Amino acid sequence: MYEDNRLHIWSDEGVGHAEEAAPHAHLADLIDRADPAFTQIVQAVGRFTEAGVELTEEMVTAAIKLGRAEQRRWTMADGSAFKAERIPAEGKHDAVVYYVRRGALIKIGTTTELRRRMREILPEELLALEPGSIGIENQRHHQFSALRVPGQREWFHAGPVLQEHVLRMRATHGVPDQPLPTLPG
């Protein structure tokens, strides 16, 4: 779908219609996909668009600064950074995007109550977590849309690009080794 690997985080409007997407296309070039704060930068851009803020170079630059500040907060050396094992045993917590496996399929979802959500969907395995909510979940769904299971919104085939992403999330945010409800092995 995005053979030229251009970053498309602005909206689903105009997807496949270059003339409609063109006004913001150059703004995507301001964001380095290899930036360790990429996820947080995308979240900041998403918050701006959800708030109805017009995206300009200045706003994308502000999102980059906010994203990098958030990344520093998540990776603080004092141990207060986000790690998969820091999800509380019960109750609400900051939103996370989760990656779970059932068979050869991967579900990408978001929740503020991971334990409750795992009881509901009973995956075979919790693969990874990443800080973020619906904006990041939507970005991931769009990012891996070529792997989407037909007729499903949140289930994807475990293609190499998705597996690679899961491994990056595990390297960045830790391996979710907490005991959570899953299908009996």
PDB file of N, CA, C and O in Angstrom, residues 85-123:
ATOM      1  N   GLU A  85       6.577  -5.246  33.013  1.00  0.00           N
ATOM      2  CA  GLU A  85       6.231  -5.815  34.302  1.00  0.00           C
ATOM      3  C   GLU A  85       5.654  -4.807  35.291  1.00  0.00           C
ATOM      4  O   GLU A  85       5.209  -5.162  36.354  1.00  0.00           O
ATOM      5  N   ARG A  86       5.623  -3.521  34.925  1.00  0.00           N
ATOM      6  CA  ARG A  86       5.113  -2.501  35.837  1.00  0.00           C
ATOM      7  C   ARG A  86       3.601  -2.360  35.789  1.00  0.00           C
ATOM      8  O   ARG A  86       3.041  -1.528  36.473  1.00  0.00           O
ATOM      9  N   ILE A  87       2.909  -3.126  34.972  1.00  0.00           N
ATOM     10  CA  ILE A  87       1.454  -3.090  34.936  1.00  0.00           C
ATOM     11  C   ILE A  87       0.951  -3.612  36.280  1.00  0.00           C
ATOM     12  O   ILE A  87       1.382  -4.655  36.747  1.00  0.00           O
ATOM     13  N   PRO A  88       0.031  -2.887  36.930  1.00  0.00           N
ATOM     14  CA  PRO A  88      -0.443  -3.347  38.240  1.00  0.00           C
ATOM     15  C   PRO A  88      -1.219  -4.659  38.148  1.00  0.00           C
ATOM     16  O   PRO A  88      -1.766  -4.993  37.093  1.00  0.00           O
ATOM     17  N   ALA A  89      -1.244  -5.373  39.260  1.00  0.00           N
ATOM     18  CA  ALA A  89      -1.904  -6.673  39.296  1.00  0.00           C
ATOM     19  C   ALA A  89      -3.391  -6.566  38.945  1.00  0.00           C
ATOM     20  O   ALA A  89      -3.934  -7.419  38.277  1.00  0.00           O
ATOM     21  N   GLU A  90      -4.050  -5.542  39.382  1.00  0.00           N
ATOM     22  CA  GLU A  90      -5.471  -5.327  39.086  1.00  0.00           C
ATOM     23  C   GLU A  90      -5.711  -3.836  38.935  1.00  0.00           C
ATOM     24  O   GLU A  90      -4.956  -3.010  39.439  1.00  0.00           O
ATOM     25  N   GLY A  91      -6.797  -3.499  38.267  1.00  0.00           N
ATOM     26  CA  GLY A  91      -7.199  -2.105  38.157  1.00  0.00           C
ATOM     27  C   GLY A  91      -6.628  -1.397  36.944  1.00  0.00           C
ATOM     28  O   GLY A  91      -5.968  -1.989  36.102  1.00  0.00           O
ATOM     29  N   LYS A  92      -6.910  -0.110  36.888  1.00  0.00           N
ATOM     30  CA  LYS A  92      -6.522   0.705  35.741  1.00  0.00           C
ATOM     31  C   LYS A  92      -5.070   1.140  35.819  1.00  0.00           C
ATOM     32  O   LYS A  92      -4.485   1.223  36.892  1.00  0.00           O
ATOM     33  N   HIS A  93      -4.507   1.410  34.654  1.00  0.00           N
ATOM     34  CA  HIS A  93      -3.134   1.890  34.516  1.00  0.00           C
ATOM     35  C   HIS A  93      -3.087   2.742  33.262  1.00  0.00           C
ATOM     36  O   HIS A  93      -4.096   2.876  32.553  1.00  0.00           O
ATOM     37  N   ASP A  94      -1.942   3.336  32.964  1.00  0.00           N
ATOM     38  CA  ASP A  94      -1.792   4.089  31.731  1.00  0.00           C
ATOM     39  C   ASP A  94      -2.096   3.178  30.547  1.00  0.00           C
ATOM     40  O   ASP A  94      -1.840   1.970  30.593  1.00  0.00           O
ATOM     41  N   ALA A  95      -2.636   3.760  29.496  1.00  0.00           N
ATOM     42  CA  ALA A  95      -2.990   2.980  28.316  1.00  0.00           C
ATOM     43  C   ALA A  95      -1.758   2.338  27.701  1.00  0.00           C
ATOM     44  O   ALA A  95      -0.680   2.936  27.657  1.00  0.00           O
ATOM     45  N   VAL A  96      -1.928   1.105  27.255  1.00  0.00           N
ATOM     46  CA  VAL A  96      -0.881   0.383  26.539  1.00  0.00           C
ATOM     47  C   VAL A  96      -1.480  -0.240  25.287  1.00  0.00           C
ATOM     48  O   VAL A  96      -2.659  -0.590  25.246  1.00  0.00           O
ATOM     49  N   VAL A  97      -0.653  -0.353  24.271  1.00  0.00           N
ATOM     50  CA  VAL A  97      -1.001  -1.119  23.085  1.00  0.00           C
ATOM     51  C   VAL A  97      -0.403  -2.496  23.325  1.00  0.00           C
ATOM     52  O   VAL A  97       0.762  -2.622  23.690  1.00  0.00           O
ATOM     53  N   TYR A  98      -1.223  -3.524  23.169  1.00  0.00           N
ATOM     54  CA  TYR A  98      -0.739  -4.884  23.400  1.00  0.00           C
ATOM     55  C   TYR A  98      -0.713  -5.661  22.087  1.00  0.00           C
ATOM     56  O   TYR A  98      -1.461  -5.385  21.149  1.00  0.00           O
ATOM     57  N   TYR A  99       0.211  -6.625  22.053  1.00  0.00           N
ATOM     58  CA  TYR A  99       0.374  -7.522  20.923  1.00  0.00           C
ATOM     59  C   TYR A  99       0.263  -8.926  21.491  1.00  0.00           C
ATOM     60  O   TYR A  99       1.098  -9.324  22.301  1.00  0.00           O
ATOM     61  N   VAL A 100      -0.790  -9.649  21.108  1.00  0.00           N
ATOM     62  CA  VAL A 100      -0.984 -11.005  21.607  1.00  0.00           C
ATOM     63  C   VAL A 100      -1.047 -11.964  20.426  1.00  0.00           C
ATOM     64  O   VAL A 100      -1.401 -11.583  19.312  1.00  0.00           O
ATOM     65  N   ARG A 101      -0.698 -13.208  20.710  1.00  0.00           N
ATOM     66  CA  ARG A 101      -0.705 -14.243  19.680  1.00  0.00           C
ATOM     67  C   ARG A 101      -1.735 -15.296  20.004  1.00  0.00           C
ATOM     68  O   ARG A 101      -1.911 -15.690  21.156  1.00  0.00           O
ATOM     69  N   ARG A 102      -2.434 -15.720  18.979  1.00  0.00           N
ATOM     70  CA  ARG A 102      -3.282 -16.907  19.055  1.00  0.00           C
ATOM     71  C   ARG A 102      -3.054 -17.644  17.752  1.00  0.00           C
ATOM     72  O   ARG A 102      -3.392 -17.150  16.687  1.00  0.00           O
ATOM     73  N   GLY A 103      -2.420 -18.808  17.851  1.00  0.00           N
ATOM     74  CA  GLY A 103      -2.030 -19.535  16.649  1.00  0.00           C
ATOM     75  C   GLY A 103      -0.999 -18.725  15.885  1.00  0.00           C
ATOM     76  O   GLY A 103      -0.050 -18.218  16.454  1.00  0.00           O
ATOM     77  N   ALA A 104      -1.217 -18.575  14.580  1.00  0.00           N
ATOM     78  CA  ALA A 104      -0.284 -17.817  13.742  1.00  0.00           C
ATOM     79  C   ALA A 104      -0.735 -16.373  13.560  1.00  0.00           C
ATOM     80  O   ALA A 104      -0.183 -15.657  12.740  1.00  0.00           O
ATOM     81  N   LEU A 105      -1.738 -15.946  14.332  1.00  0.00           N
ATOM     82  CA  LEU A 105      -2.271 -14.591  14.195  1.00  0.00           C
ATOM     83  C   LEU A 105      -1.872 -13.725  15.385  1.00  0.00           C
ATOM     84  O   LEU A 105      -1.696 -14.222  16.502  1.00  0.00           O
ATOM     85  N   ILE A 106      -1.758 -12.425  15.121  1.00  0.00           N
ATOM     86  CA  ILE A 106      -1.424 -11.456  16.165  1.00  0.00           C
ATOM     87  C   ILE A 106      -2.533 -10.430  16.238  1.00  0.00           C
ATOM     88  O   ILE A 106      -2.956  -9.885  15.217  1.00  0.00           O
ATOM     89  N   LYS A 107      -3.000 -10.172  17.442  1.00  0.00           N
ATOM     90  CA  LYS A 107      -4.009  -9.138  17.687  1.00  0.00           C
ATOM     91  C   LYS A 107      -3.294  -7.920  18.238  1.00  0.00           C
ATOM     92  O   LYS A 107      -2.480  -8.028  19.150  1.00  0.00           O
ATOM     93  N   ILE A 108      -3.631  -6.761  17.691  1.00  0.00           N
ATOM     94  CA  ILE A 108      -3.098  -5.491  18.181  1.00  0.00           C
ATOM     95  C   ILE A 108      -4.283  -4.723  18.760  1.00  0.00           C
ATOM     96  O   ILE A 108      -5.239  -4.425  18.044  1.00  0.00           O
ATOM     97  N   GLY A 109      -4.214  -4.445  20.052  1.00  0.00           N
ATOM     98  CA  GLY A 109      -5.303  -3.727  20.718  1.00  0.00           C
ATOM     99  C   GLY A 109      -4.751  -2.767  21.740  1.00  0.00           C
ATOM    100  O   GLY A 109      -3.538  -2.658  21.932  1.00  0.00           O
ATOM    101  N   THR A 110      -5.642  -2.066  22.423  1.00  0.00           N
ATOM    102  CA  THR A 110      -5.228  -1.140  23.470  1.00  0.00           C
ATOM    103  C   THR A 110      -6.151  -1.295  24.670  1.00  0.00           C
ATOM    104  O   THR A 110      -7.308  -1.682  24.528  1.00  0.00           O
ATOM    105  N   THR A 111      -5.613  -0.999  25.842  1.00  0.00           N
ATOM    106  CA  THR A 111      -6.402  -1.123  27.060  1.00  0.00           C
ATOM    107  C   THR A 111      -5.774  -0.303  28.180  1.00  0.00           C
ATOM    108  O   THR A 111      -4.586   0.013  28.137  1.00  0.00           O
ATOM    109  N   THR A 112      -6.594  -0.010  29.170  1.00  0.00           N
ATOM    110  CA  THR A 112      -6.095   0.570  30.417  1.00  0.00           C
ATOM    111  C   THR A 112      -6.298  -0.427  31.560  1.00  0.00           C
ATOM    112  O   THR A 112      -6.076  -0.098  32.716  1.00  0.00           O
ATOM    113  N   GLU A 113      -6.726  -1.644  31.214  1.00  0.00           N
ATOM    114  CA  GLU A 113      -6.896  -2.719  32.196  1.00  0.00           C
ATOM    115  C   GLU A 113      -6.434  -4.026  31.554  1.00  0.00           C
ATOM    116  O   GLU A 113      -7.244  -4.850  31.135  1.00  0.00           O
ATOM    117  N   LEU A 114      -5.129  -4.205  31.486  1.00  0.00           N
ATOM    118  CA  LEU A 114      -4.545  -5.329  30.759  1.00  0.00           C
ATOM    119  C   LEU A 114      -5.012  -6.681  31.296  1.00  0.00           C
ATOM    120  O   LEU A 114      -5.378  -7.569  30.526  1.00  0.00           O
ATOM    121  N   ARG A 115      -5.003  -6.855  32.596  1.00  0.00           N
ATOM    122  CA  ARG A 115      -5.392  -8.153  33.167  1.00  0.00           C
ATOM    123  C   ARG A 115      -6.833  -8.510  32.786  1.00  0.00           C
ATOM    124  O   ARG A 115      -7.114  -9.624  32.354  1.00  0.00           O
ATOM    125  N   ARG A 116      -7.746  -7.538  32.899  1.00  0.00           N
ATOM    126  CA  ARG A 116      -9.143  -7.776  32.529  1.00  0.00           C
ATOM    127  C   ARG A 116      -9.243  -8.115  31.038  1.00  0.00           C
ATOM    128  O   ARG A 116      -9.931  -9.052  30.646  1.00  0.00           O
ATOM    129  N   ARG A 117      -8.516  -7.378  30.212  1.00  0.00           N
ATOM    130  CA  ARG A 117      -8.571  -7.593  28.762  1.00  0.00           C
ATOM    131  C   ARG A 117      -8.037  -8.979  28.393  1.00  0.00           C
ATOM    132  O   ARG A 117      -8.607  -9.652  27.529  1.00  0.00           O
ATOM    133  N   MET A 118      -6.990  -9.422  29.046  1.00  0.00           N
ATOM    134  CA  MET A 118      -6.449 -10.754  28.752  1.00  0.00           C
ATOM    135  C   MET A 118      -7.451 -11.836  29.166  1.00  0.00           C
ATOM    136  O   MET A 118      -7.574 -12.852  28.497  1.00  0.00           O
ATOM    137  N   ARG A 119      -8.188 -11.619  30.260  1.00  0.00           N
ATOM    138  CA  ARG A 119      -9.223 -12.582  30.654  1.00  0.00           C
ATOM    139  C   ARG A 119     -10.316 -12.658  29.590  1.00  0.00           C
ATOM    140  O   ARG A 119     -10.890 -13.713  29.357  1.00  0.00           O
ATOM    141  N   GLU A 120     -10.602 -11.521  28.942  1.00  0.00           N
ATOM    142  CA  GLU A 120     -11.657 -11.489  27.924  1.00  0.00           C
ATOM    143  C   GLU A 120     -11.244 -12.190  26.635  1.00  0.00           C
ATOM    144  O   GLU A 120     -12.033 -12.921  26.052  1.00  0.00           O
ATOM    145  N   ILE A 121     -10.021 -11.957  26.182  1.00  0.00           N
ATOM    146  CA  ILE A 121      -9.639 -12.495  24.867  1.00  0.00           C
ATOM    147  C   ILE A 121      -8.841 -13.802  24.946  1.00  0.00           C
ATOM    148  O   ILE A 121      -8.732 -14.492  23.955  1.00  0.00           O
ATOM    149  N   LEU A 122      -8.300 -14.123  26.105  1.00  0.00           N
ATOM    150  CA  LEU A 122      -7.537 -15.352  26.327  1.00  0.00           C
ATOM    151  C   LEU A 122      -6.596 -15.697  25.175  1.00  0.00           C
ATOM    152  O   LEU A 122      -6.803 -16.657  24.435  1.00  0.00           O
ATOM    153  N   PRO A 123      -5.525 -14.927  25.038  1.00  0.00           N
ATOM    154  CA  PRO A 123      -4.552 -15.241  23.988  1.00  0.00           C
ATOM    155  C   PRO A 123      -3.705 -16.441  24.398  1.00  0.00           C
ATOM    156  O   PRO A 123      -3.722 -16.856  25.555  1.00  0.00           O
TER     157      PRO A 123
END
